[in-house]
XYZ file of N, CA and C in Angstrom:
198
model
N 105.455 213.356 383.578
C 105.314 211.926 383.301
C 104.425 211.729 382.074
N 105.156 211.245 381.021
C 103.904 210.810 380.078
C 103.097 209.301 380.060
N 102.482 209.295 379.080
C 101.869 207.943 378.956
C 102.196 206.791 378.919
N 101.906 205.591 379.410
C 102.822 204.566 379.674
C 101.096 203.165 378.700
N 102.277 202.149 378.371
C 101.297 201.498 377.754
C 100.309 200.774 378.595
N 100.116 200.573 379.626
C 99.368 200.506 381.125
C 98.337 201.451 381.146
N 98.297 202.993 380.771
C 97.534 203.681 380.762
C 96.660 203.611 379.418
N 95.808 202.693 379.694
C 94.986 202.360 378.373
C 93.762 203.316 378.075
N 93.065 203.816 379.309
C 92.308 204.411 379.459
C 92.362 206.113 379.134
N 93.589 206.963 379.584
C 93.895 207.759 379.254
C 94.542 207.712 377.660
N 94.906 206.896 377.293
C 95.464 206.641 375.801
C 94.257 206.829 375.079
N 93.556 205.652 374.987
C 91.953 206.513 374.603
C 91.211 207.536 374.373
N 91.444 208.408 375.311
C 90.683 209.373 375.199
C 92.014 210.531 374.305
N 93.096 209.968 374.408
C 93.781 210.505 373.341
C 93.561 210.451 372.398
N 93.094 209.178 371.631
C 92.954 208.657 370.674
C 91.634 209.310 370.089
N 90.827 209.411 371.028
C 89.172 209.834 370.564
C 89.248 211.043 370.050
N 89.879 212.043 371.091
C 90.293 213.414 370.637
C 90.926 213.716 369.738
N 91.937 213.115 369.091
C 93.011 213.155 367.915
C 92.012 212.272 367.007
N 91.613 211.283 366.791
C 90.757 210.683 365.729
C 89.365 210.684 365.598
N 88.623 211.849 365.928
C 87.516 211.552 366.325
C 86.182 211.397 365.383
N 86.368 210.811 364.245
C 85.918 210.412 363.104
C 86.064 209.248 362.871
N 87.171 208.381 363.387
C 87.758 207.286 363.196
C 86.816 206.104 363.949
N 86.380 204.963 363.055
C 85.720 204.101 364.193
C 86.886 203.188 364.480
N 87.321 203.005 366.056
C 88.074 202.248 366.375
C 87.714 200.536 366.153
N 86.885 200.068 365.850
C 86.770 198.565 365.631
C 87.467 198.606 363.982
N 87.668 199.695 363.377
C 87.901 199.605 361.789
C 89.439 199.623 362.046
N 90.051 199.926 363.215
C 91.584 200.307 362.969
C 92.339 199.160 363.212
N 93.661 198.945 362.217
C 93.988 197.911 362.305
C 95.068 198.000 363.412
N 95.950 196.842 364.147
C 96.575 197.020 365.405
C 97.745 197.579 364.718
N 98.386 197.606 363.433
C 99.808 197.994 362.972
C 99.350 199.249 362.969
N 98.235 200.301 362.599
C 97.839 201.574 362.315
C 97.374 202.152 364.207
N 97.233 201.360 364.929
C 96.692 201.655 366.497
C 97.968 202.239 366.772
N 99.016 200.994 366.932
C 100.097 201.159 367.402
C 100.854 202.243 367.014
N 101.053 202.542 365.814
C 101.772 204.007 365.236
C 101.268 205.105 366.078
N 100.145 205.034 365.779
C 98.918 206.077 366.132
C 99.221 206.856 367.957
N 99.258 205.603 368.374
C 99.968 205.602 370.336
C 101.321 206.040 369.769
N 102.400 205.461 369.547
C 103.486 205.962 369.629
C 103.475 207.223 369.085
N 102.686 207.506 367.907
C 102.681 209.261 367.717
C 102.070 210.236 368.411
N 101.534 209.882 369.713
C 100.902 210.707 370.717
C 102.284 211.169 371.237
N 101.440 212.771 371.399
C 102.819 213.837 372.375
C 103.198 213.035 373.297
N 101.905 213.113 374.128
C 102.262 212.741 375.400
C 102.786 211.331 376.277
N 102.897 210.257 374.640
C 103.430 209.182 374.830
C 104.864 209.138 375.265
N 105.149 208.254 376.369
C 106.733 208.208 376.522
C 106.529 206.284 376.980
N 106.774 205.526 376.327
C 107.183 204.254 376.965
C 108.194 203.545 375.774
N 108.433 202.207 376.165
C 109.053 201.432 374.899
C 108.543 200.801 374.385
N 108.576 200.863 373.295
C 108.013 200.569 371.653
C 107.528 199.120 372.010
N 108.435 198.319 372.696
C 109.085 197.052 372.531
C 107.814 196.180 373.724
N 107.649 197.153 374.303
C 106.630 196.754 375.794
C 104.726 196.439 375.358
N 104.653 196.599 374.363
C 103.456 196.259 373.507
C 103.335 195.089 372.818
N 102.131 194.816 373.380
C 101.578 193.498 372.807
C 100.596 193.762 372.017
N 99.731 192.239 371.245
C 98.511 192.419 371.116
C 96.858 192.540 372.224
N 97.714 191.875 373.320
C 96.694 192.089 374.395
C 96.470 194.017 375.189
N 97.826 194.243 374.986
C 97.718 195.829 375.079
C 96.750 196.270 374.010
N 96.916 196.133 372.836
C 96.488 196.992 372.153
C 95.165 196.969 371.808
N 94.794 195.440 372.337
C 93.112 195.316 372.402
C 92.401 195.944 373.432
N 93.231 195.987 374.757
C 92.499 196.542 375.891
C 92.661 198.082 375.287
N 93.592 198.985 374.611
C 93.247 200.451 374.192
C 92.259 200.613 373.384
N 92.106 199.324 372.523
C 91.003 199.395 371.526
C 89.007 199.229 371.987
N 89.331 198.532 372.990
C 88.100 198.468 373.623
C 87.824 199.833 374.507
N 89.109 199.807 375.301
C 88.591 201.567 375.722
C 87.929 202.477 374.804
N 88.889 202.423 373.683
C 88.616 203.448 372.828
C 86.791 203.446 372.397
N 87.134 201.894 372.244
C 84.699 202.454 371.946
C 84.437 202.132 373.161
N 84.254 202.299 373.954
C 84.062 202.877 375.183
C 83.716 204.371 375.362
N 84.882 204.365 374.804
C 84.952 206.216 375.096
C 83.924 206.874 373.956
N 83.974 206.566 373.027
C 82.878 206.470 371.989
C 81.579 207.015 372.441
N 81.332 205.743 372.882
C 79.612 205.873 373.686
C 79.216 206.575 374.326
């Protein structure tokens, strides 16, 4: 089973690990979104993303930060 856009929390720590130089408040949501869909372990539809998704990955993400 891969990642589903629901799994915000585990997306994150994808994100931290693959960008981990990157400050997530600097990333823009068109560069987030690529970024998720270019994860391996991503499998959902493109189409199922919002901006409210992509804020709740973005807040995880400095989260995970800290």
């Amino acid at each position: 089973m891969g990642l589903k856009w629901v799994d915000v929390n585990d997306i994150a720590i994808e994100l931290c690990e693959r960008f981990p130089d990157v400050d997530p408040m600097r990333v823009s949501f068109p560069d987030l979104y690529r970024w998720v869909m270019e994860l391996e372990e991503f499998d959902d539809d493109p189409d199922h993303c919002g901006e409210k998704i992509l804020e709740a990955i973005q807040m995880a993400w400095i989260e995970e930060m800290d």
